[in-house]
PDB file of C-alpha atoms in Angstrom:
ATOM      1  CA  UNK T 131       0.000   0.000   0.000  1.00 47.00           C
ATOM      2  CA  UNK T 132       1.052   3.613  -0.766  1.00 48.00           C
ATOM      3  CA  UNK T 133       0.554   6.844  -0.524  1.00 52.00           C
ATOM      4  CA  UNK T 134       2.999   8.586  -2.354  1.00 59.00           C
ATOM      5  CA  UNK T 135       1.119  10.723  -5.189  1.00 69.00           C
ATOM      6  CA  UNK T 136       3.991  10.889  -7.675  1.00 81.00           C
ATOM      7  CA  UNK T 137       2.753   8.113 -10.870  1.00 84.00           C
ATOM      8  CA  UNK T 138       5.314   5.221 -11.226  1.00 87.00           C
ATOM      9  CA  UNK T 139       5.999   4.758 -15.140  1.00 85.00           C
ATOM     10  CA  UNK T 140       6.946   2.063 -16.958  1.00 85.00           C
ATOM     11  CA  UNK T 141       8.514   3.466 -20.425  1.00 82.00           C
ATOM     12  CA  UNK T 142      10.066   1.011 -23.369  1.00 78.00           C
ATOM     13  CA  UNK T 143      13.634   1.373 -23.466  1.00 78.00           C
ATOM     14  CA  UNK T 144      15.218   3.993 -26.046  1.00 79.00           C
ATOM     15  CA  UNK T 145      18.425   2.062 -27.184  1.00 81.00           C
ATOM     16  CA  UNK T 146      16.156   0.537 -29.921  1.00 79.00           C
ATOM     17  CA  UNK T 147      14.676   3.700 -30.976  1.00 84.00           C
ATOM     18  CA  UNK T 148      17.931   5.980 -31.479  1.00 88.00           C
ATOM     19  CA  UNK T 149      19.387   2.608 -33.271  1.00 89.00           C
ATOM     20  CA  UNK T 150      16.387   3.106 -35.432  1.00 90.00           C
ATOM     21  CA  UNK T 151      17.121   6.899 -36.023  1.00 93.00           C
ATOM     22  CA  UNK T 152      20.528   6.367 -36.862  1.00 95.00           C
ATOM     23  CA  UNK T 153      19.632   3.590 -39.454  1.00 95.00           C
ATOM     24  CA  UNK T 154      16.354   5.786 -40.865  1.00 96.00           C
ATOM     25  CA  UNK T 155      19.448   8.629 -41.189  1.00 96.00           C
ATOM     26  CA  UNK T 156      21.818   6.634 -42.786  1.00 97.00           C
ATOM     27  CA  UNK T 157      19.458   5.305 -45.635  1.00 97.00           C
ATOM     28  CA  UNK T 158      18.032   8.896 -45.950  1.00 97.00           C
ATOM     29  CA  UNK T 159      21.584  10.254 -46.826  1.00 97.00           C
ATOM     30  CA  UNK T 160      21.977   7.502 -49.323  1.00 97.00           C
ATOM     31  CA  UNK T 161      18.811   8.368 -50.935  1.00 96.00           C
ATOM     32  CA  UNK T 162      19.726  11.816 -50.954  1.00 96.00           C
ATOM     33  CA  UNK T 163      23.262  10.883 -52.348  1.00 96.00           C
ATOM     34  CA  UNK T 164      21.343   8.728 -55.278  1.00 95.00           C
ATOM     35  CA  UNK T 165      19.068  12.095 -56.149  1.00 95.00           C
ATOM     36  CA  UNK T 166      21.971  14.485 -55.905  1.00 95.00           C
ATOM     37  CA  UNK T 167      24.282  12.136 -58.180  1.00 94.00           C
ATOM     38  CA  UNK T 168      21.246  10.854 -60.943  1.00 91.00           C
ATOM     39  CA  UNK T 169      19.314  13.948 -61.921  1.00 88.00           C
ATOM     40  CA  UNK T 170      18.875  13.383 -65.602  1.00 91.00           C
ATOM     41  CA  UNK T 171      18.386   9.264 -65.013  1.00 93.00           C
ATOM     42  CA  UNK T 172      14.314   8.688 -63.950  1.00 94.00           C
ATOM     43  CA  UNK T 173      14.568   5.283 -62.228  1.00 94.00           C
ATOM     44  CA  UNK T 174      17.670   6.140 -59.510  1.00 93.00           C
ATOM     45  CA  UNK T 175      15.534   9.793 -59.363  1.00 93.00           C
ATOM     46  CA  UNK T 176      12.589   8.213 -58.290  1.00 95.00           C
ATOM     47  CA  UNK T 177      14.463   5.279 -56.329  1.00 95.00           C
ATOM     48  CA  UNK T 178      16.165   7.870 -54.229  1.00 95.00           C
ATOM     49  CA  UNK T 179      12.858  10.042 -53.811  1.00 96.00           C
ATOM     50  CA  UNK T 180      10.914   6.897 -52.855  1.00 96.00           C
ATOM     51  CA  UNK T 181      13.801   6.375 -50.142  1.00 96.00           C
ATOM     52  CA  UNK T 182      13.920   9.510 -48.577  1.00 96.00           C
ATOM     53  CA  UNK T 183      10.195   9.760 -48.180  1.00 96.00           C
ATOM     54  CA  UNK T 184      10.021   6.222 -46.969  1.00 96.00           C
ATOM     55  CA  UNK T 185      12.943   6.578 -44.129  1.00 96.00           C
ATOM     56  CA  UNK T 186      13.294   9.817 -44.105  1.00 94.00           C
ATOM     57  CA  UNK T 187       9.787  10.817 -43.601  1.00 94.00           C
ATOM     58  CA  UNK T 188       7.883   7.496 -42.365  1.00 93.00           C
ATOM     59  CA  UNK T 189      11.031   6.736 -40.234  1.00 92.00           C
ATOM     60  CA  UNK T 190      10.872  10.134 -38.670  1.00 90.00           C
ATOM     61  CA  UNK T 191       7.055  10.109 -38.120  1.00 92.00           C
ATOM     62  CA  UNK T 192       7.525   6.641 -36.456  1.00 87.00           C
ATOM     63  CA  UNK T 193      10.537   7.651 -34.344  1.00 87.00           C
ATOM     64  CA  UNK T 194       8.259  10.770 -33.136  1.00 87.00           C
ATOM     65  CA  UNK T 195       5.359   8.670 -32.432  1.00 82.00           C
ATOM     66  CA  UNK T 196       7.268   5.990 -30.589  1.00 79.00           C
ATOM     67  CA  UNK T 197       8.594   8.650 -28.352  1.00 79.00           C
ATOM     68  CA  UNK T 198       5.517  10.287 -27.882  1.00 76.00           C
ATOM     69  CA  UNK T 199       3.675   6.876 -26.820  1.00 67.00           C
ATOM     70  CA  UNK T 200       6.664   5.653 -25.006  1.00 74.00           C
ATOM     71  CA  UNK T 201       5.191   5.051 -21.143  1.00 78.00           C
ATOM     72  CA  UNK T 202       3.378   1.309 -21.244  1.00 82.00           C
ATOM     73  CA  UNK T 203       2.224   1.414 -17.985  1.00 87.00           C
ATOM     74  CA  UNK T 204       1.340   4.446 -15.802  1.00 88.00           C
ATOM     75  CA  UNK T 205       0.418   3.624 -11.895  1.00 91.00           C
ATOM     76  CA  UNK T 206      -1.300   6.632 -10.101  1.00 90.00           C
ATOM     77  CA  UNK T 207      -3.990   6.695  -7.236  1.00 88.00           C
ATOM     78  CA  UNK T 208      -6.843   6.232  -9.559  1.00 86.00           C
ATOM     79  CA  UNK T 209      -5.399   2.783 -11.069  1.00 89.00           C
ATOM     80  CA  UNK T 210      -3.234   1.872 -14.071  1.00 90.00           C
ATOM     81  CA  UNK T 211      -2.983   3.426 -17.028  1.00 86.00           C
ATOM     82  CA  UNK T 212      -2.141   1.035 -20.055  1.00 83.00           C
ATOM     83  CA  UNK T 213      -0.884   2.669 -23.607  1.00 78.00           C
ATOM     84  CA  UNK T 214      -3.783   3.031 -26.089  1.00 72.00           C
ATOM     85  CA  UNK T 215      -5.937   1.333 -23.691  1.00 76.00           C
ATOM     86  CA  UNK T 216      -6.944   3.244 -21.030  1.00 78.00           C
ATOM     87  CA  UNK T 217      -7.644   3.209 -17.569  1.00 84.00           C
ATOM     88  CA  UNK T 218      -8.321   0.071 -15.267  1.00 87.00           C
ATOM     89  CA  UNK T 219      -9.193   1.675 -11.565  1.00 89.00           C
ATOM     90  CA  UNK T 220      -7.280  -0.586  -8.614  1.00 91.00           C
ATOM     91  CA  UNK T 221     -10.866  -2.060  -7.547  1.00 91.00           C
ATOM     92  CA  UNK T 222     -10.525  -3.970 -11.055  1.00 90.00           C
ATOM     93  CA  UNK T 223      -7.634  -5.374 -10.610  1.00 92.00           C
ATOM     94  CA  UNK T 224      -7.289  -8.736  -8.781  1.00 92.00           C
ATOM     95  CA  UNK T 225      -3.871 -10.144  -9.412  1.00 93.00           C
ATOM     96  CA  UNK T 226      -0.050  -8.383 -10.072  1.00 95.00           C
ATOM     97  CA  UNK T 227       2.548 -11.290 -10.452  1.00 94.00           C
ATOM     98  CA  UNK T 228       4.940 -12.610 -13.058  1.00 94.00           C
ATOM     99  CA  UNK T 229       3.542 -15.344 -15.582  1.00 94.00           C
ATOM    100  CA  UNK T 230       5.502 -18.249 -15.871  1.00 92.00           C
ATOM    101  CA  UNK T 231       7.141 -17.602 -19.066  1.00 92.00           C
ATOM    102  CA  UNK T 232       8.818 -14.278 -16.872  1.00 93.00           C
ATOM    103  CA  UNK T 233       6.410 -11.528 -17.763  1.00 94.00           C
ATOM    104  CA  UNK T 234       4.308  -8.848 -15.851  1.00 94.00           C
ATOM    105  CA  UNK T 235       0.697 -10.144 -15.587  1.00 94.00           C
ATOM    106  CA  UNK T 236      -2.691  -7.929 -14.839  1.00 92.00           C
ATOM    107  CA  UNK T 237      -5.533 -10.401 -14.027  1.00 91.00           C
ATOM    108  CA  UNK T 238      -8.585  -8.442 -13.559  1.00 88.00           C
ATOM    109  CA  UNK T 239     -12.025  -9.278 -11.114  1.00 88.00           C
ATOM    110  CA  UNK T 240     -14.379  -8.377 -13.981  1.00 79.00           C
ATOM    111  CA  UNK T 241     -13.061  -9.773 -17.413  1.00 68.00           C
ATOM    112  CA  UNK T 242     -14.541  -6.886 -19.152  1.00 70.00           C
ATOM    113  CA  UNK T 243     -12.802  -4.105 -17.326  1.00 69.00           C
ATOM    114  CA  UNK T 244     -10.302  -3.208 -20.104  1.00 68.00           C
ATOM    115  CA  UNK T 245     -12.714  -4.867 -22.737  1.00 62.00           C
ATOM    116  CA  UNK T 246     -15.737  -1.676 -22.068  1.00 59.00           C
ATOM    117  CA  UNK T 247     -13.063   1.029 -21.977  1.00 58.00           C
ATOM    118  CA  UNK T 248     -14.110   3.054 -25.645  1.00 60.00           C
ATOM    119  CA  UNK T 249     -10.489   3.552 -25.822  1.00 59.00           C
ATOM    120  CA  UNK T 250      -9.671  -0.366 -25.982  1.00 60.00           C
ATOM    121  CA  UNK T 251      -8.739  -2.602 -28.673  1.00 65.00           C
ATOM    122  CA  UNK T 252      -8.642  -5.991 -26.851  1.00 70.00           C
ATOM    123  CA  UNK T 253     -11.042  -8.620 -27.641  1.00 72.00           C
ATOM    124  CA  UNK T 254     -12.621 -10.682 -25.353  1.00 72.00           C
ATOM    125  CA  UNK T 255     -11.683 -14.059 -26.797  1.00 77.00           C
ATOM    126  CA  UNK T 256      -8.002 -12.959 -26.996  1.00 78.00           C
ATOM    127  CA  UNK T 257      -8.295 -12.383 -22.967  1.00 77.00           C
ATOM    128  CA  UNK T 258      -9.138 -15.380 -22.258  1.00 78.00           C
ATOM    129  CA  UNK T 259      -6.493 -17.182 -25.561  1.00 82.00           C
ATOM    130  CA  UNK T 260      -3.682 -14.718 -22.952  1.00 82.00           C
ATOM    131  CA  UNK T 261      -5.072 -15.966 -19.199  1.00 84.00           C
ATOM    132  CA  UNK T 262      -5.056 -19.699 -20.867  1.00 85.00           C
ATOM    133  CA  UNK T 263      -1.449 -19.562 -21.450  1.00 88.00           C
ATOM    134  CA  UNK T 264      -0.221 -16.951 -18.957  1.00 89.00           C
ATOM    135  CA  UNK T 265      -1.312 -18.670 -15.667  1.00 89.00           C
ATOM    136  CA  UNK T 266      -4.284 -17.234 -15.382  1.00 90.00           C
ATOM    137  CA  UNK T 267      -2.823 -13.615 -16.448  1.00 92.00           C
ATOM    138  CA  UNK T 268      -5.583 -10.951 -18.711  1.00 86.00           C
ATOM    139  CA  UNK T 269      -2.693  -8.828 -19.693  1.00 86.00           C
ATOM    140  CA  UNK T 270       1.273  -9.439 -19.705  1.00 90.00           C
ATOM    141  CA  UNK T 271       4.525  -7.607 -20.691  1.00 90.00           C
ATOM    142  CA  UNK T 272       7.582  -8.726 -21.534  1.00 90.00           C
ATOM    143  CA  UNK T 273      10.613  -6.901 -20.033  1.00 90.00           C
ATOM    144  CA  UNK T 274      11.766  -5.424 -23.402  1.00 85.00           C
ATOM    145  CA  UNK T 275       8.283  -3.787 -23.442  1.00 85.00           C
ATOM    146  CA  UNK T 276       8.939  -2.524 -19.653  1.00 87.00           C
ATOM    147  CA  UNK T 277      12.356  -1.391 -19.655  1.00 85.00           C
ATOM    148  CA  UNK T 278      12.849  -3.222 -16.825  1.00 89.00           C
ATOM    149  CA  UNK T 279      12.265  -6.874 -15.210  1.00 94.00           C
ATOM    150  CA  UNK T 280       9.006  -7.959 -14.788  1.00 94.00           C
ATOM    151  CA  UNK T 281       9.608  -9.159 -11.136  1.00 94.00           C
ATOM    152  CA  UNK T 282      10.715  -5.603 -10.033  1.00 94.00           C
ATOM    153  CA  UNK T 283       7.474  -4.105 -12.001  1.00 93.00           C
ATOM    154  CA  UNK T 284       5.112  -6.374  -9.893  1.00 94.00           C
ATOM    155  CA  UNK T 285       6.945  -5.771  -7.066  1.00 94.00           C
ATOM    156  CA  UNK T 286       6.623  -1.965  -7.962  1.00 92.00           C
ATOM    157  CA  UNK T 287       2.949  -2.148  -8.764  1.00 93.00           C
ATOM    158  CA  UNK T 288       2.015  -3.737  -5.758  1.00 93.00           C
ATOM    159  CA  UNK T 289       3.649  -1.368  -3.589  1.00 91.00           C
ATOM    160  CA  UNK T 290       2.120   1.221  -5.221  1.00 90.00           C
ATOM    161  CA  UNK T 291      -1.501   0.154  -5.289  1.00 88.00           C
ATOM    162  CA  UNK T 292      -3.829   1.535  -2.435  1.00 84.00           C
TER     163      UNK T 292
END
């Protein structure tokens, strides 16, 4: 139980994001390089346009986005918050624990608690496909998704829920 106010965040790592930049970068040079040095030839013109929109454009929109949508798992006093999913309040949540293949699980005391949010994209059959194989788990996340390892996340939730 807690009552410190200040949100405990679980964010994915950025190593695999600024490797990402610096490869989006590199190709985006190269496709610059092939427009600067084939002006008058149509096929490397449109090659190196088609790369530099492609990495240099899509690869910076994704890079942005990633960033932006970086925190997986928020835990405040009204519950936890879950990226592009929404809120499930503490009363809703039954279980915190690691799943036997090593990941943080959510089980929840009403199986529809994430599945009513407007905000959610889970399905109810792929809740119960997850708690069938996850020891009884409605959510899980692997440690490259939490930055950190799922036994010290549980550990973290629990202390921090109410």
């Amino acid at each position: 139980m807690s009552d410190d106010s200040t949100p405990l965040r679980f964010v994915t790592p950025r190593g695999r994001l600024i490797a990402l930049a610096v490869v989006c970068l590199l190709v985006t040079v190269l496709g610059v390089l092939i427009v600067v040095l084939n002006p008058d030839q149509i096929i490397p013109l449109l090659l190196g346009v088609a790369v530099i929109g492609i990495f240099g454009l899509g690869g910076g929109i994704s890079i942005v986005r990633q960033l932006i949508g970086s925190t997986v798992l928020r835990a405040d006093a009204d519950g936890v918050r879950l990226a592009g999913l929404g809120v499930v309040p503490w009363t809703d949540i039954d279980r915190i624990g690691t799943t036997p293949q090593g990941e943080l699980g959510l089980r929840f005391r009403r199986p529809d608690a994430l599945v009513t949010n407007p905000r959610s994209s889970i399905d109810p059959a792929d809740m119960r496909a997850t708690r069938s194989v996850s020891g009884g788990y409605d959510l899980t996340f692997s440690e490259r998704e939490l930055g950190t390892p799922p036994g010290d996340a549980a550990r973290a939730l629990r202390a921090r829920r109410p």
